[in-house]
PDB file of C-alpha atoms in Angstrom:
ATOM      1  CA  UNK A 206      -0.156  -0.053   0.060  1.00 91.00           C
ATOM      2  CA  UNK A 207       1.043   3.572  -0.767  1.00 92.00           C
ATOM      3  CA  UNK A 208       4.301   2.626  -2.283  1.00 94.00           C
ATOM      4  CA  UNK A 209       6.120   5.371  -4.555  1.00 94.00           C
ATOM      5  CA  UNK A 210       9.326   3.401  -5.434  1.00 96.00           C
ATOM      6  CA  UNK A 211      10.328  -0.328  -6.142  1.00 97.00           C
ATOM      7  CA  UNK A 212      13.101  -0.347  -3.330  1.00 97.00           C
ATOM      8  CA  UNK A 213      10.898  -2.979  -1.298  1.00 96.00           C
ATOM      9  CA  UNK A 214      11.588  -5.503  -4.272  1.00 97.00           C
ATOM     10  CA  UNK A 215      15.236  -5.384  -3.729  1.00 97.00           C
ATOM     11  CA  UNK A 216      15.256  -7.532  -0.507  1.00 97.00           C
ATOM     12  CA  UNK A 217      12.781  -9.945  -1.617  1.00 97.00           C
ATOM     13  CA  UNK A 218      15.022 -11.107  -4.304  1.00 97.00           C
ATOM     14  CA  UNK A 219      18.325 -11.250  -2.558  1.00 96.00           C
ATOM     15  CA  UNK A 220      20.193 -13.487  -5.101  1.00 97.00           C
ATOM     16  CA  UNK A 221      19.508 -11.552  -8.403  1.00 97.00           C
ATOM     17  CA  UNK A 222      17.702  -8.457  -9.492  1.00 97.00           C
ATOM     18  CA  UNK A 223      13.956  -8.420  -9.326  1.00 97.00           C
ATOM     19  CA  UNK A 224      13.475  -7.548 -12.892  1.00 97.00           C
ATOM     20  CA  UNK A 225      14.714 -11.049 -13.761  1.00 97.00           C
ATOM     21  CA  UNK A 226      11.210 -11.976 -13.067  1.00 97.00           C
ATOM     22  CA  UNK A 227       7.786 -11.222 -14.249  1.00 97.00           C
ATOM     23  CA  UNK A 228       5.983  -9.302 -11.590  1.00 98.00           C
ATOM     24  CA  UNK A 229       2.845  -7.433 -11.510  1.00 98.00           C
ATOM     25  CA  UNK A 230       2.368  -5.029  -8.585  1.00 98.00           C
ATOM     26  CA  UNK A 231      -1.133  -4.047  -7.123  1.00 97.00           C
ATOM     27  CA  UNK A 232      -0.233  -0.739  -5.282  1.00 97.00           C
ATOM     28  CA  UNK A 233      -3.580   0.309  -3.384  1.00 96.00           C
ATOM     29  CA  UNK A 234      -2.747   3.933  -2.775  1.00 95.00           C
ATOM     30  CA  UNK A 235      -4.016   7.451  -3.344  1.00 93.00           C
ATOM     31  CA  UNK A 236      -2.733  10.346  -5.685  1.00 89.00           C
ATOM     32  CA  UNK A 237      -0.022  11.517  -3.517  1.00 91.00           C
ATOM     33  CA  UNK A 238       1.914   7.799  -3.884  1.00 92.00           C
ATOM     34  CA  UNK A 239       1.878   7.025  -7.225  1.00 95.00           C
ATOM     35  CA  UNK A 240       4.298   3.953  -8.167  1.00 96.00           C
ATOM     36  CA  UNK A 241       6.078   3.511 -11.846  1.00 97.00           C
ATOM     37  CA  UNK A 242       8.326   1.117 -13.413  1.00 98.00           C
ATOM     38  CA  UNK A 243      10.858   1.711 -15.707  1.00 97.00           C
ATOM     39  CA  UNK A 244      11.357  -2.418 -16.087  1.00 98.00           C
ATOM     40  CA  UNK A 245       9.465  -4.215 -18.913  1.00 97.00           C
ATOM     41  CA  UNK A 246       9.190  -6.856 -16.523  1.00 97.00           C
ATOM     42  CA  UNK A 247       7.637  -5.334 -13.716  1.00 98.00           C
ATOM     43  CA  UNK A 248       3.922  -3.742 -14.159  1.00 98.00           C
ATOM     44  CA  UNK A 249       2.201  -1.613 -11.840  1.00 98.00           C
ATOM     45  CA  UNK A 250      -1.449  -0.995 -11.325  1.00 98.00           C
ATOM     46  CA  UNK A 251      -2.153   1.899  -9.206  1.00 97.00           C
ATOM     47  CA  UNK A 252      -5.430   1.404  -7.546  1.00 97.00           C
ATOM     48  CA  UNK A 253      -7.700   3.382  -5.208  1.00 95.00           C
ATOM     49  CA  UNK A 254      -9.701   0.712  -3.900  1.00 94.00           C
ATOM     50  CA  UNK A 255      -8.971  -0.864  -0.259  1.00 94.00           C
ATOM     51  CA  UNK A 256      -8.976  -4.754   0.483  1.00 95.00           C
ATOM     52  CA  UNK A 257      -6.909  -7.658   0.155  1.00 96.00           C
ATOM     53  CA  UNK A 258      -9.079  -9.471  -1.985  1.00 97.00           C
ATOM     54  CA  UNK A 259      -9.936  -6.637  -4.139  1.00 97.00           C
ATOM     55  CA  UNK A 260      -6.179  -6.038  -4.685  1.00 96.00           C
ATOM     56  CA  UNK A 261      -5.763  -9.786  -5.631  1.00 97.00           C
ATOM     57  CA  UNK A 262      -8.750  -9.878  -7.834  1.00 97.00           C
ATOM     58  CA  UNK A 263      -7.405  -7.084  -9.643  1.00 98.00           C
ATOM     59  CA  UNK A 264      -4.350  -8.991 -10.302  1.00 97.00           C
ATOM     60  CA  UNK A 265      -6.174 -11.910 -11.391  1.00 97.00           C
ATOM     61  CA  UNK A 266      -7.614  -9.918 -14.215  1.00 97.00           C
ATOM     62  CA  UNK A 267      -4.403  -8.127 -15.171  1.00 97.00           C
ATOM     63  CA  UNK A 268      -1.759 -11.235 -14.849  1.00 96.00           C
ATOM     64  CA  UNK A 269       0.389 -12.722 -17.803  1.00 92.00           C
ATOM     65  CA  UNK A 270       1.886 -15.998 -17.648  1.00 91.00           C
ATOM     66  CA  UNK A 271       0.843 -19.362 -16.859  1.00 96.00           C
ATOM     67  CA  UNK A 272       1.498 -20.043 -13.336  1.00 97.00           C
ATOM     68  CA  UNK A 273       0.921 -17.461 -11.053  1.00 97.00           C
ATOM     69  CA  UNK A 274       2.552 -17.067  -7.362  1.00 97.00           C
ATOM     70  CA  UNK A 275       1.025 -14.406  -4.881  1.00 95.00           C
ATOM     71  CA  UNK A 276       3.605 -12.499  -3.130  1.00 93.00           C
ATOM     72  CA  UNK A 277       3.178 -10.306  -0.100  1.00 92.00           C
ATOM     73  CA  UNK A 278       5.679  -7.511  -0.104  1.00 91.00           C
ATOM     74  CA  UNK A 279       7.763  -8.780   3.338  1.00 91.00           C
ATOM     75  CA  UNK A 280       8.844 -11.982   1.997  1.00 96.00           C
ATOM     76  CA  UNK A 281      11.930 -13.393   0.931  1.00 98.00           C
ATOM     77  CA  UNK A 282      12.239 -16.158  -1.631  1.00 98.00           C
ATOM     78  CA  UNK A 283      14.576 -19.026  -2.107  1.00 97.00           C
ATOM     79  CA  UNK A 284      16.963 -18.608  -4.680  1.00 96.00           C
ATOM     80  CA  UNK A 285      15.771 -21.645  -6.519  1.00 95.00           C
ATOM     81  CA  UNK A 286      11.917 -21.249  -5.891  1.00 97.00           C
ATOM     82  CA  UNK A 287      11.070 -20.526  -9.765  1.00 96.00           C
ATOM     83  CA  UNK A 288      12.771 -23.640 -10.921  1.00 97.00           C
ATOM     84  CA  UNK A 289      11.289 -25.746  -7.996  1.00 97.00           C
ATOM     85  CA  UNK A 290       7.458 -24.737  -8.942  1.00 98.00           C
ATOM     86  CA  UNK A 291       8.179 -25.474 -12.496  1.00 97.00           C
ATOM     87  CA  UNK A 292       9.497 -28.882 -11.708  1.00 98.00           C
ATOM     88  CA  UNK A 293       6.582 -29.723  -9.580  1.00 98.00           C
ATOM     89  CA  UNK A 294       3.851 -28.864 -12.432  1.00 98.00           C
ATOM     90  CA  UNK A 295       5.743 -30.677 -14.718  1.00 97.00           C
ATOM     91  CA  UNK A 296       5.239 -33.677 -12.333  1.00 97.00           C
ATOM     92  CA  UNK A 297       1.910 -32.970 -11.258  1.00 95.00           C
ATOM     93  CA  UNK A 298      -0.088 -31.720 -14.716  1.00 95.00           C
ATOM     94  CA  UNK A 299      -3.469 -32.704 -13.589  1.00 95.00           C
ATOM     95  CA  UNK A 300      -3.250 -30.179 -10.635  1.00 96.00           C
ATOM     96  CA  UNK A 301      -4.439 -26.746 -10.878  1.00 97.00           C
ATOM     97  CA  UNK A 302      -2.846 -25.543  -7.697  1.00 97.00           C
ATOM     98  CA  UNK A 303       0.351 -26.503  -5.951  1.00 98.00           C
ATOM     99  CA  UNK A 304       0.801 -25.416  -2.165  1.00 98.00           C
ATOM    100  CA  UNK A 305       4.174 -25.402  -0.616  1.00 98.00           C
ATOM    101  CA  UNK A 306       5.827 -24.212   2.623  1.00 98.00           C
ATOM    102  CA  UNK A 307       7.403 -21.362   4.350  1.00 97.00           C
ATOM    103  CA  UNK A 308      10.385 -21.001   6.743  1.00 97.00           C
ATOM    104  CA  UNK A 309      10.569 -18.528   9.330  1.00 96.00           C
ATOM    105  CA  UNK A 310      13.525 -16.118   9.322  1.00 93.00           C
ATOM    106  CA  UNK A 311      14.772 -18.448  12.266  1.00 94.00           C
ATOM    107  CA  UNK A 312      14.967 -21.501   9.680  1.00 95.00           C
ATOM    108  CA  UNK A 313      12.126 -23.296  11.079  1.00 96.00           C
ATOM    109  CA  UNK A 314       8.986 -24.444   9.376  1.00 97.00           C
ATOM    110  CA  UNK A 315       6.207 -21.945   9.744  1.00 96.00           C
ATOM    111  CA  UNK A 316       3.431 -24.513  10.794  1.00 93.00           C
ATOM    112  CA  UNK A 317       2.960 -28.118  10.945  1.00 93.00           C
ATOM    113  CA  UNK A 318       2.846 -29.079   7.447  1.00 95.00           C
ATOM    114  CA  UNK A 319       1.848 -32.789   6.180  1.00 94.00           C
ATOM    115  CA  UNK A 320       5.047 -34.619   5.881  1.00 93.00           C
ATOM    116  CA  UNK A 321       4.318 -36.017   2.362  1.00 95.00           C
ATOM    117  CA  UNK A 322       2.699 -34.764  -0.833  1.00 95.00           C
ATOM    118  CA  UNK A 323      -1.055 -35.133  -0.686  1.00 95.00           C
ATOM    119  CA  UNK A 324      -4.595 -33.243  -1.461  1.00 92.00           C
ATOM    120  CA  UNK A 325      -5.349 -31.154   1.156  1.00 88.00           C
ATOM    121  CA  UNK A 326      -8.480 -31.369   3.305  1.00 84.00           C
ATOM    122  CA  UNK A 327     -10.814 -28.945   4.298  1.00 84.00           C
ATOM    123  CA  UNK A 328      -8.780 -28.070   7.790  1.00 85.00           C
ATOM    124  CA  UNK A 329      -5.422 -28.343   6.088  1.00 91.00           C
ATOM    125  CA  UNK A 330      -6.650 -25.620   3.343  1.00 94.00           C
ATOM    126  CA  UNK A 331      -7.434 -23.250   6.061  1.00 92.00           C
ATOM    127  CA  UNK A 332      -3.860 -23.207   7.063  1.00 92.00           C
ATOM    128  CA  UNK A 333      -2.206 -22.476   3.669  1.00 96.00           C
ATOM    129  CA  UNK A 334      -0.698 -18.839   3.292  1.00 96.00           C
ATOM    130  CA  UNK A 335      -1.250 -16.865   0.238  1.00 96.00           C
ATOM    131  CA  UNK A 336       2.449 -16.847  -0.049  1.00 97.00           C
ATOM    132  CA  UNK A 337       2.308 -20.602  -0.268  1.00 97.00           C
ATOM    133  CA  UNK A 338      -0.008 -20.818  -3.138  1.00 98.00           C
ATOM    134  CA  UNK A 339       0.783 -21.278  -6.882  1.00 98.00           C
ATOM    135  CA  UNK A 340      -1.964 -21.997  -9.286  1.00 98.00           C
ATOM    136  CA  UNK A 341      -2.507 -22.057 -13.044  1.00 98.00           C
ATOM    137  CA  UNK A 342      -4.311 -18.991 -14.263  1.00 97.00           C
ATOM    138  CA  UNK A 343      -6.007 -20.589 -17.190  1.00 97.00           C
ATOM    139  CA  UNK A 344      -7.877 -23.197 -14.758  1.00 97.00           C
ATOM    140  CA  UNK A 345      -8.765 -20.231 -12.135  1.00 96.00           C
ATOM    141  CA  UNK A 346      -9.983 -18.009 -14.921  1.00 95.00           C
ATOM    142  CA  UNK A 347     -11.877 -21.047 -16.727  1.00 95.00           C
ATOM    143  CA  UNK A 348     -13.455 -22.098 -13.468  1.00 93.00           C
ATOM    144  CA  UNK A 349     -14.475 -18.183 -12.432  1.00 92.00           C
ATOM    145  CA  UNK A 350     -12.417 -18.446  -9.136  1.00 95.00           C
ATOM    146  CA  UNK A 351     -11.937 -15.154  -7.476  1.00 95.00           C
ATOM    147  CA  UNK A 352     -11.224 -14.234  -4.027  1.00 97.00           C
ATOM    148  CA  UNK A 353     -14.442 -13.214  -1.875  1.00 97.00           C
ATOM    149  CA  UNK A 354     -14.120  -9.608  -1.211  1.00 97.00           C
ATOM    150  CA  UNK A 355     -16.285 -10.014   1.829  1.00 97.00           C
ATOM    151  CA  UNK A 356     -13.301 -11.681   3.359  1.00 97.00           C
ATOM    152  CA  UNK A 357      -9.464 -10.660   4.028  1.00 96.00           C
ATOM    153  CA  UNK A 358      -7.978  -7.820   5.348  1.00 94.00           C
ATOM    154  CA  UNK A 359      -9.813  -4.450   4.367  1.00 95.00           C
ATOM    155  CA  UNK A 360     -12.902  -6.124   3.724  1.00 96.00           C
ATOM    156  CA  UNK A 361     -15.692  -6.853   6.133  1.00 97.00           C
ATOM    157  CA  UNK A 362     -14.364  -9.867   7.706  1.00 98.00           C
ATOM    158  CA  UNK A 363     -10.821  -9.476   7.802  1.00 95.00           C
ATOM    159  CA  UNK A 364      -9.435 -13.120   7.622  1.00 95.00           C
ATOM    160  CA  UNK A 365      -9.847 -16.365   5.773  1.00 94.00           C
ATOM    161  CA  UNK A 366      -9.510 -14.764   1.903  1.00 96.00           C
ATOM    162  CA  UNK A 367      -7.041 -17.761   0.763  1.00 96.00           C
ATOM    163  CA  UNK A 368      -9.050 -20.439   2.439  1.00 96.00           C
ATOM    164  CA  UNK A 369     -12.350 -19.421   0.733  1.00 96.00           C
ATOM    165  CA  UNK A 370     -10.606 -18.865  -2.648  1.00 97.00           C
ATOM    166  CA  UNK A 371      -9.120 -22.646  -2.468  1.00 97.00           C
ATOM    167  CA  UNK A 372     -12.631 -23.904  -1.266  1.00 94.00           C
ATOM    168  CA  UNK A 373     -14.197 -22.423  -4.241  1.00 94.00           C
ATOM    169  CA  UNK A 374     -11.228 -23.968  -6.493  1.00 95.00           C
ATOM    170  CA  UNK A 375     -11.973 -27.398  -5.177  1.00 94.00           C
ATOM    171  CA  UNK A 376     -15.852 -27.013  -5.403  1.00 92.00           C
ATOM    172  CA  UNK A 377     -15.590 -25.827  -9.343  1.00 92.00           C
ATOM    173  CA  UNK A 378     -13.382 -28.884  -9.821  1.00 92.00           C
ATOM    174  CA  UNK A 379      -9.744 -27.673  -9.564  1.00 94.00           C
ATOM    175  CA  UNK A 380      -7.345 -30.129  -8.018  1.00 94.00           C
ATOM    176  CA  UNK A 381      -5.192 -29.005  -5.468  1.00 96.00           C
ATOM    177  CA  UNK A 382      -2.039 -30.716  -3.850  1.00 97.00           C
ATOM    178  CA  UNK A 383       0.488 -29.536  -1.226  1.00 98.00           C
ATOM    179  CA  UNK A 384       4.227 -30.582  -1.790  1.00 98.00           C
ATOM    180  CA  UNK A 385       6.512 -30.486   1.337  1.00 97.00           C
ATOM    181  CA  UNK A 386       9.222 -27.760  -0.245  1.00 98.00           C
ATOM    182  CA  UNK A 387       9.902 -24.412   1.173  1.00 98.00           C
ATOM    183  CA  UNK A 388       9.805 -21.702  -1.653  1.00 98.00           C
ATOM    184  CA  UNK A 389       9.672 -18.514   0.666  1.00 98.00           C
ATOM    185  CA  UNK A 390      10.674 -17.041   3.805  1.00 97.00           C
ATOM    186  CA  UNK A 391       8.464 -14.826   6.160  1.00 96.00           C
ATOM    187  CA  UNK A 392       8.494 -13.611  10.111  1.00 92.00           C
ATOM    188  CA  UNK A 393       7.070 -16.408  12.218  1.00 87.00           C
ATOM    189  CA  UNK A 394       3.429 -14.486  12.787  1.00 78.00           C
ATOM    190  CA  UNK A 395       1.000 -13.517  10.196  1.00 72.00           C
ATOM    191  CA  UNK A 396      -2.199 -11.401  10.275  1.00 64.00           C
ATOM    192  CA  UNK A 397      -4.207 -14.345  11.001  1.00 64.00           C
ATOM    193  CA  UNK A 398      -2.364 -16.043  13.830  1.00 71.00           C
ATOM    194  CA  UNK A 399      -3.929 -14.065  16.736  1.00 84.00           C
ATOM    195  CA  UNK A 400      -6.908 -16.248  17.393  1.00 89.00           C
ATOM    196  CA  UNK A 401      -8.155 -14.411  20.230  1.00 92.00           C
ATOM    197  CA  UNK A 402      -8.577 -10.764  18.436  1.00 94.00           C
ATOM    198  CA  UNK A 403     -11.578  -9.522  18.004  1.00 96.00           C
ATOM    199  CA  UNK A 404     -11.022  -8.962  14.225  1.00 95.00           C
ATOM    200  CA  UNK A 405     -10.308 -12.664  13.788  1.00 95.00           C
ATOM    201  CA  UNK A 406     -13.152 -14.155  15.886  1.00 97.00           C
ATOM    202  CA  UNK A 407     -15.648 -12.062  14.017  1.00 98.00           C
ATOM    203  CA  UNK A 408     -14.147 -12.962  10.525  1.00 97.00           C
ATOM    204  CA  UNK A 409     -13.888 -16.686  11.465  1.00 96.00           C
ATOM    205  CA  UNK A 410     -17.530 -17.043  12.881  1.00 98.00           C
ATOM    206  CA  UNK A 411     -18.703 -15.341   9.707  1.00 98.00           C
ATOM    207  CA  UNK A 412     -16.738 -17.832   7.766  1.00 96.00           C
ATOM    208  CA  UNK A 413     -17.996 -20.932   9.794  1.00 96.00           C
ATOM    209  CA  UNK A 414     -21.877 -19.652   9.050  1.00 96.00           C
ATOM    210  CA  UNK A 415     -20.567 -19.660   5.190  1.00 96.00           C
ATOM    211  CA  UNK A 416     -19.465 -23.222   5.464  1.00 93.00           C
ATOM    212  CA  UNK A 417     -21.444 -24.700   7.878  1.00 93.00           C
ATOM    213  CA  UNK A 418     -24.678 -22.614   8.067  1.00 94.00           C
ATOM    214  CA  UNK A 419     -26.433 -23.151  11.373  1.00 94.00           C
ATOM    215  CA  UNK A 420     -23.560 -25.163  12.803  1.00 96.00           C
ATOM    216  CA  UNK A 421     -21.638 -22.360  12.972  1.00 97.00           C
ATOM    217  CA  UNK A 422     -23.170 -21.857  16.544  1.00 97.00           C
ATOM    218  CA  UNK A 423     -21.564 -25.044  17.701  1.00 97.00           C
ATOM    219  CA  UNK A 424     -18.258 -23.853  16.045  1.00 96.00           C
ATOM    220  CA  UNK A 425     -18.562 -20.896  18.068  1.00 97.00           C
ATOM    221  CA  UNK A 426     -18.994 -22.715  21.218  1.00 96.00           C
ATOM    222  CA  UNK A 427     -16.152 -24.907  20.488  1.00 96.00           C
ATOM    223  CA  UNK A 428     -13.817 -21.513  19.484  1.00 96.00           C
ATOM    224  CA  UNK A 429     -14.835 -20.322  23.074  1.00 96.00           C
ATOM    225  CA  UNK A 430     -13.334 -23.337  24.676  1.00 94.00           C
ATOM    226  CA  UNK A 431     -10.303 -23.020  22.661  1.00 93.00           C
ATOM    227  CA  UNK A 432      -9.992 -19.508  23.491  1.00 93.00           C
ATOM    228  CA  UNK A 433     -10.343 -20.142  27.270  1.00 91.00           C
ATOM    229  CA  UNK A 434      -7.684 -23.073  27.052  1.00 91.00           C
ATOM    230  CA  UNK A 435      -5.240 -21.231  25.399  1.00 90.00           C
ATOM    231  CA  UNK A 436      -5.507 -17.772  26.675  1.00 91.00           C
ATOM    232  CA  UNK A 437      -7.071 -18.419  30.124  1.00 87.00           C
ATOM    233  CA  UNK A 438      -9.425 -15.340  29.481  1.00 89.00           C
ATOM    234  CA  UNK A 439     -11.841 -13.768  32.076  1.00 91.00           C
ATOM    235  CA  UNK A 440     -15.154 -14.209  32.426  1.00 91.00           C
ATOM    236  CA  UNK A 441     -15.905 -10.779  31.120  1.00 95.00           C
ATOM    237  CA  UNK A 442     -13.706 -11.098  28.333  1.00 95.00           C
ATOM    238  CA  UNK A 443     -15.199 -14.468  27.353  1.00 95.00           C
ATOM    239  CA  UNK A 444     -18.649 -12.758  27.261  1.00 96.00           C
ATOM    240  CA  UNK A 445     -17.178 -10.004  24.969  1.00 97.00           C
ATOM    241  CA  UNK A 446     -15.689 -12.518  22.596  1.00 97.00           C
ATOM    242  CA  UNK A 447     -18.684 -14.731  22.703  1.00 97.00           C
ATOM    243  CA  UNK A 448     -20.566 -11.609  21.641  1.00 98.00           C
ATOM    244  CA  UNK A 449     -18.229 -10.647  18.921  1.00 98.00           C
ATOM    245  CA  UNK A 450     -18.553 -13.991  17.562  1.00 98.00           C
ATOM    246  CA  UNK A 451     -22.295 -14.026  17.483  1.00 98.00           C
ATOM    247  CA  UNK A 452     -22.228 -10.440  15.578  1.00 98.00           C
ATOM    248  CA  UNK A 453     -19.790 -12.383  12.946  1.00 98.00           C
ATOM    249  CA  UNK A 454     -22.821 -15.198  12.228  1.00 98.00           C
ATOM    250  CA  UNK A 455     -25.521 -12.730  12.644  1.00 98.00           C
ATOM    251  CA  UNK A 456     -23.737 -10.154   9.972  1.00 98.00           C
ATOM    252  CA  UNK A 457     -22.547 -13.001   7.519  1.00 98.00           C
ATOM    253  CA  UNK A 458     -26.591 -14.135   7.985  1.00 97.00           C
ATOM    254  CA  UNK A 459     -27.599 -10.851   6.663  1.00 97.00           C
ATOM    255  CA  UNK A 460     -25.408 -10.950   3.517  1.00 97.00           C
ATOM    256  CA  UNK A 461     -26.858 -14.111   2.778  1.00 95.00           C
ATOM    257  CA  UNK A 462     -30.150 -13.187   3.142  1.00 95.00           C
ATOM    258  CA  UNK A 463     -29.543 -10.387   0.735  1.00 95.00           C
ATOM    259  CA  UNK A 464     -28.113 -12.710  -1.879  1.00 93.00           C
ATOM    260  CA  UNK A 465     -24.841 -10.961  -1.608  1.00 95.00           C
ATOM    261  CA  UNK A 466     -22.776 -14.196  -1.425  1.00 95.00           C
ATOM    262  CA  UNK A 467     -23.369 -17.781  -1.670  1.00 87.00           C
ATOM    263  CA  UNK A 468     -22.390 -20.813   0.304  1.00 79.00           C
ATOM    264  CA  UNK A 469     -21.049 -22.708  -2.600  1.00 64.00           C
ATOM    265  CA  UNK A 470     -18.462 -24.594  -0.150  1.00 56.00           C
TER     266      UNK A 470
END
């Protein structure tokens, strides 16, 4: 957001110049911070819209190439990441998307990944970071797979945008596989990791309503027990968190009632 030069790309590719790669930057900004590029391989779209999913959907409409990798501006790529991605797609040609691993800056795996390559179930899809996700743009466009703009940072429900994108891919017939191979380095914490924050609770309960309908209330109680065990919250804090979860379910039900979204999962 609000970038006015390309210097942020330099530490992302420490092994070569960033212009060696085909990059599309969606810069959500205003007229004070406009980004331009002098490199033919680095394209820029300055957008006045706000929201992570809106940014990614704008990117999907304007990408070139065959295989797309989503990149945040605070990651560092491994030197051989591009070659490894291409090798895996050549070996798994029936799959529309391949999810990889992230390594923390301390050299550890970002999360507890499956030990072997496999198709991911719904619970495992929820853990996929956007920076681990690659996909064939032709398949995504053919199956009309977009990011749900109600979800994601800057949206109404600020979480789970990658999960619902993958769920939509699977629902529409795209095959998704996980490969236990790291391609990127990131801090050991992401915006979705604070499970006790009001933002995450509100968004996740809305997401449970989207995925499970009336059973979202069951997941709300289950989530409250999880918070109690992990964070040892007081009774007043738990009451507040429960109310926030209820609001997430209620507000998403309003969206469904107005036919603004669909429970395709």
